[in-house]
XYZ file of C-alpha atoms in Angstrom:
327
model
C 151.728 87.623 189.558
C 149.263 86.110 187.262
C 147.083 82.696 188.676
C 149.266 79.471 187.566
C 148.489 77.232 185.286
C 148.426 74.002 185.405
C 150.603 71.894 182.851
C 149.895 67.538 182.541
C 152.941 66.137 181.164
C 152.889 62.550 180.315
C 156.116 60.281 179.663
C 157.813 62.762 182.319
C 160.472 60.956 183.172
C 161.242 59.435 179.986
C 164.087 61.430 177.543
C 161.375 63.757 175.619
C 159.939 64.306 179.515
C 163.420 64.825 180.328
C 164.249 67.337 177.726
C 160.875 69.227 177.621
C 160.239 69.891 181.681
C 163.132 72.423 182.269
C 161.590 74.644 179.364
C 158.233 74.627 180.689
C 159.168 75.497 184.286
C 161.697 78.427 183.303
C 159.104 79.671 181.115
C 159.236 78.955 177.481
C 156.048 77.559 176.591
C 154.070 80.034 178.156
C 156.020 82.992 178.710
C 158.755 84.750 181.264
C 155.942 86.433 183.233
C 153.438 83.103 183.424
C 153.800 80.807 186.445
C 153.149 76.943 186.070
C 152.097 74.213 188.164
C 153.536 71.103 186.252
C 152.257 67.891 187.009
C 154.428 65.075 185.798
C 152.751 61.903 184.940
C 154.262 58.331 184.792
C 153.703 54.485 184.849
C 153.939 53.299 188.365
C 157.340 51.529 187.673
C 158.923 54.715 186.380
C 157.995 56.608 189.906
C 161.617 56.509 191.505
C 163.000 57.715 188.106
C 160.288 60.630 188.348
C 161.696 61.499 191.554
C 165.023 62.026 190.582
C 163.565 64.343 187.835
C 161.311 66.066 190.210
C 164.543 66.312 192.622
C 166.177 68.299 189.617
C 163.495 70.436 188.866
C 163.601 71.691 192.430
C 167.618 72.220 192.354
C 166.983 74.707 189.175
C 165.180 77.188 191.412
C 162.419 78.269 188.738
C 160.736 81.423 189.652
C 158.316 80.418 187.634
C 157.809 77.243 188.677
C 155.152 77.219 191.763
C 154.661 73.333 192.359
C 155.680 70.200 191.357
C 153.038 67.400 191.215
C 154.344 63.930 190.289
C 151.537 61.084 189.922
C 150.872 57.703 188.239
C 146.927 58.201 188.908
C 145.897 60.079 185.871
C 143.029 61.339 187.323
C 145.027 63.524 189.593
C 147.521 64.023 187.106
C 145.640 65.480 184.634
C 143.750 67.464 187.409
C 143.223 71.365 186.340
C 145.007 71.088 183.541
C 144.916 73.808 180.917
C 147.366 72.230 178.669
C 148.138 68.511 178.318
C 151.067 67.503 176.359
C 150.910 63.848 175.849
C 154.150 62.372 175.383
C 154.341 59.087 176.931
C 153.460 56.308 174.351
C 154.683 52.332 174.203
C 157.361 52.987 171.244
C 157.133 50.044 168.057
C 159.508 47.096 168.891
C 160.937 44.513 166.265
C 158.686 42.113 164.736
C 155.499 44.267 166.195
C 152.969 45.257 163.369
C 152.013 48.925 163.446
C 148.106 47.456 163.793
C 149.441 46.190 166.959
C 151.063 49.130 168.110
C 148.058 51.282 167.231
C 146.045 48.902 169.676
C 148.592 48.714 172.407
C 148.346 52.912 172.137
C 144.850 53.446 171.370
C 144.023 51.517 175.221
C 146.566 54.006 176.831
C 144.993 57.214 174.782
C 141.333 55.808 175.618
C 142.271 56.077 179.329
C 143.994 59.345 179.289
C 141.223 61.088 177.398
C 138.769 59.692 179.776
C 140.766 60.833 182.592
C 141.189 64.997 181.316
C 137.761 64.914 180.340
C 136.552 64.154 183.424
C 139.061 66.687 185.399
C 140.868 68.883 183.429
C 140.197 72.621 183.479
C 137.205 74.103 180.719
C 140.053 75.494 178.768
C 142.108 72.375 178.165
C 144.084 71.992 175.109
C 145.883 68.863 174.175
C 148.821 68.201 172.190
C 149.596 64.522 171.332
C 153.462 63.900 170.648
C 153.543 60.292 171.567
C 153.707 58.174 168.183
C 151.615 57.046 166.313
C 150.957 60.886 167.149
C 148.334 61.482 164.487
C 145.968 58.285 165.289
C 147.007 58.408 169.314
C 145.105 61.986 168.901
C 142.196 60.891 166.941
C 141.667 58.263 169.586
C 141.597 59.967 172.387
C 139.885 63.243 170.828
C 137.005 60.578 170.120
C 136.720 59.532 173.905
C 136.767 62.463 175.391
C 133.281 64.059 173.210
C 132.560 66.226 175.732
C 135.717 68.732 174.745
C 135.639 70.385 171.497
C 137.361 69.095 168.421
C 139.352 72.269 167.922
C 141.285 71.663 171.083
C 143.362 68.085 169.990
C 146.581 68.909 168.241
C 149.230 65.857 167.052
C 152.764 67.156 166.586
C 153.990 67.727 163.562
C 156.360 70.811 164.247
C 159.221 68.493 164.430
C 159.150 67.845 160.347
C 158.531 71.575 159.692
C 162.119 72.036 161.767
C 163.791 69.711 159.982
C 162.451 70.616 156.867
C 163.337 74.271 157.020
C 166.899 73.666 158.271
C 167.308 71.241 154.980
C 166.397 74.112 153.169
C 168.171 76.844 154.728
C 171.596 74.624 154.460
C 170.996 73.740 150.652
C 170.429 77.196 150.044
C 173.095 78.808 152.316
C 170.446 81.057 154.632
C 169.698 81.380 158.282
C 166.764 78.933 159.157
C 164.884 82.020 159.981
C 164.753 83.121 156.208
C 162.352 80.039 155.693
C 158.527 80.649 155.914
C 155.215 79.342 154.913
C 156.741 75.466 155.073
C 154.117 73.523 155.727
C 153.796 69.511 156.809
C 151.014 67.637 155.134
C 149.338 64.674 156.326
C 150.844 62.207 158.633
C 153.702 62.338 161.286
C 155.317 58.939 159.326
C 157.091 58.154 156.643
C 154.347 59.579 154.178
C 154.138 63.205 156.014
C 154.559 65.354 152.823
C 156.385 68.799 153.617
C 155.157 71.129 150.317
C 158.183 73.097 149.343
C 155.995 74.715 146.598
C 154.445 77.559 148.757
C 157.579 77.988 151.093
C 159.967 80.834 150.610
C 163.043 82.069 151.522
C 163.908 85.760 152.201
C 160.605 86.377 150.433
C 161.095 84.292 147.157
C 159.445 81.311 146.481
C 161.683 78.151 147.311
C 161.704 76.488 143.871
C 163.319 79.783 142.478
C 165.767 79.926 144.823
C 166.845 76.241 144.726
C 166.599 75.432 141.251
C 167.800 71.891 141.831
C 164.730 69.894 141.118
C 165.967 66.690 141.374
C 167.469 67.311 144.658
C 163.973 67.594 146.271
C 162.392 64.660 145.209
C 166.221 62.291 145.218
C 167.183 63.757 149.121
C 164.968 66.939 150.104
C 161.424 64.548 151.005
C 163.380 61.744 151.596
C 165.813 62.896 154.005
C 162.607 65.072 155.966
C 160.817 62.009 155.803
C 163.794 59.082 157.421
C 165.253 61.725 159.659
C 164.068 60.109 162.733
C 165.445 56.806 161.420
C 168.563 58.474 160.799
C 168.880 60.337 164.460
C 168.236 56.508 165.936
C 170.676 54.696 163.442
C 173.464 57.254 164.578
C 172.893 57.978 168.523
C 170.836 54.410 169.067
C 168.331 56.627 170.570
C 164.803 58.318 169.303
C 164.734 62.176 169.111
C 164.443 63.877 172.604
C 165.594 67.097 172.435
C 164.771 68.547 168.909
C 161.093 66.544 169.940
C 160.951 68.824 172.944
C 161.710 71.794 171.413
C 159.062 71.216 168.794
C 156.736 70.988 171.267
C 157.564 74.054 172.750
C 157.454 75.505 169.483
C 153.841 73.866 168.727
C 152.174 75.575 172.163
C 154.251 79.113 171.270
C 152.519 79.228 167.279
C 149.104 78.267 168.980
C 149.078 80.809 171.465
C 150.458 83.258 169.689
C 149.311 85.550 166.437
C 150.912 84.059 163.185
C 152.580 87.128 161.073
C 151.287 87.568 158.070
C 154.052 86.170 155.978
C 154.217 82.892 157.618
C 152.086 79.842 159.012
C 152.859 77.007 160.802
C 152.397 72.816 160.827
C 150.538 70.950 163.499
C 147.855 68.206 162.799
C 143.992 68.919 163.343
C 140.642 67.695 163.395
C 139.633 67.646 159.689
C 136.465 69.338 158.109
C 137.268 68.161 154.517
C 139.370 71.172 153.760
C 141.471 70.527 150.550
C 139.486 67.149 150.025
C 140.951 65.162 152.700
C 138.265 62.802 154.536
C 136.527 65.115 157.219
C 137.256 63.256 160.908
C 141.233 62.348 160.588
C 143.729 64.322 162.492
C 145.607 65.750 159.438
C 148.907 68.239 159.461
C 147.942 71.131 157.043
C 149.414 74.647 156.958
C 148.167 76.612 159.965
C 147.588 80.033 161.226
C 147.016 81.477 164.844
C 145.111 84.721 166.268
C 146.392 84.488 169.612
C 142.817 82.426 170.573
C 141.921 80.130 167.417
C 143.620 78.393 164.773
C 142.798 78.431 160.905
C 143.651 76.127 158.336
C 145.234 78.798 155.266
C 142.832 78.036 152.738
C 142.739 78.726 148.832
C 146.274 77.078 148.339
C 147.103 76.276 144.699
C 148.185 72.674 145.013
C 149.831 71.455 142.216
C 149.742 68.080 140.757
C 152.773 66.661 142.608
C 151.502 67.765 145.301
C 147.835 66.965 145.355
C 149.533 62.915 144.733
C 151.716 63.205 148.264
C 148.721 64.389 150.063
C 146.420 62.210 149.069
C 149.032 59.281 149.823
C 149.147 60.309 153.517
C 145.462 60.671 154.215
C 145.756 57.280 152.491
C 147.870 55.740 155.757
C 145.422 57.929 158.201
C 142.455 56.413 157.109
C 143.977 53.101 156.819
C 145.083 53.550 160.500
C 141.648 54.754 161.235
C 139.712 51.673 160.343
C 143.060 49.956 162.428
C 141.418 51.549 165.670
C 137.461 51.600 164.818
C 136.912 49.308 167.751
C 138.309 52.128 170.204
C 136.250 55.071 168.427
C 132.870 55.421 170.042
């Protein structure tokens, strides 16, 4: 059997916690032969509702699963951690400004950081699902400058899903006949997913839906609300298909990207494509197995080009939200 490793999971007792833990112990993140060590982290009032989780991680016998640690100190929580998936966030309430939110966040991200920098394994990777997922990252990559840039992720897998099943109902296909659809920008209301270079079954998307209105009147829009939509009809946020995207996330990263496809998830920028080097920024992604690569040398078209720029637009503005809590 290979050595465990050890998995930080914040939120985990909370309904993306919920949803996400099972997977991870029976061995879909990081494969059927890989044993984990999970370590569930919570807010001290949330401990007894850990234990019940903890309780029914135990009852589903995981082979895979070789201990359980459940903690509100995030010091031990985040202990020898090769993968921290940050979940746990303090979600926007009525009448709350998002600068607010971004400052009630950026305080819990600061801490965390702090806390796998200072005892997390020298291969820790971080993925940041917890909203304002894109700015939560940048916070936290920024207080923890002892671990490379390249290993902070934000989640935006979740609009790639939803994008490609919108695409593969409209045009009658399995979802796995959509590739190279890629999420631009921010995990919000302005995220941009570029139909333009997606394809299905090999064709390019805008010749196989040839309804051009239908892409700008419900295609962006209904990618972009979905989440409103999922809480307007359940009267409760996305937990599983959140989950699964995060499972999906860690799988593309640690896994080689076939040729015909790529993948979304939000990175430190460089500048590529003219976006202001330092946000976290979605762009179209490919993986080796080890690193990741932004696919360059995209034709972006003019449509295009104006939703892109309109999300880095938001990032930046929620950067200078946050400059107090970037060193």
């Amino acid at each position: 059997m290979k050595a465990p490793v050890h998995v930080a999971v914040t939120g985990a007792a909370g309904q993306i916690g919920y949803s996400l833990l099972a997977r991870i112990a029976s061995g879909q993140l990081l494969g059927p032969d890989q044993p984990v060590v999970l370590r569930l982290i919570e807010i001290e009032p949330a401990m007894q509702a850990l234990e019940g989780v903890v309780m029914e991680l135990q009852d589903c016998a995981f082979p895979l699963l070789n201990d359980i640690v459940p903690t509100y100190d995030l010091n031990e929580g985040f202990n020898k951690a090769s993968w921290a998936l940050l979940v746990g966030s303090v979600p926007r309430k009525a009448g709350m400004e998002r600068k607010d939110l971004l400052g009630i966040n950026g305080k819990i991200f600061t801490s965390q950081s702090k806390a796998i920098q200072d005892n997390a394994a020298s291969d820790i990777r971080t993925l940041v699902v917890g909203n304002p997922c894109n700015t939560n990252c940048l916070i936290a990559m920024n207080n923890a400058p002892d671990i490379p840039h390249d290993r902070w992720f934000a989640m935006t897998r979740l609009d790639e899903n939803r994008a490609k099943t919108q695409l593969a109902i409209k045009a009658g296909v399995e979802v796995t006949s959509v590739k190279k659809l890629a999420i631009w920008g921010n995990h919000s209301a302005t995220m941009y997913p570029n139909y333009f270079d997606a394809t299905i079954d090999g064709k390019a998307i805008p010749e196989v839906i040839t309804d051009e209105a239908w892409f700008k009147k419900d295609f962006i829009p209904t990618v972009q609300q979905r989440g409103a939509a999922i809480i307007k009809a359940r009267g409760l946020s996305s937990a599983a298909s959140a989950a699964n995207a995060a499972i999906d996330t860690v799988k593309s990263i640690i896994t080689p990207t076939p040729s015909d496809d790529y993948f979304s998830v939000a990175v430190h920028s460089k500048g590529e494509y003219g976006i202001e080097p330092g946000l976290i920024y979605s762009y179209p992604m490919q993986s080796d197995g080890q690193n990741l690569s932004i696919i360059e040398g995209l034709d972006v078209n003019a449509f295009s080009q104006e939703k892109i720029k309109a999300t880095e637009a938001e990032l930046s503005e929620e950067k200078s939200m946050v400059s107090d809590l970037l060193p």
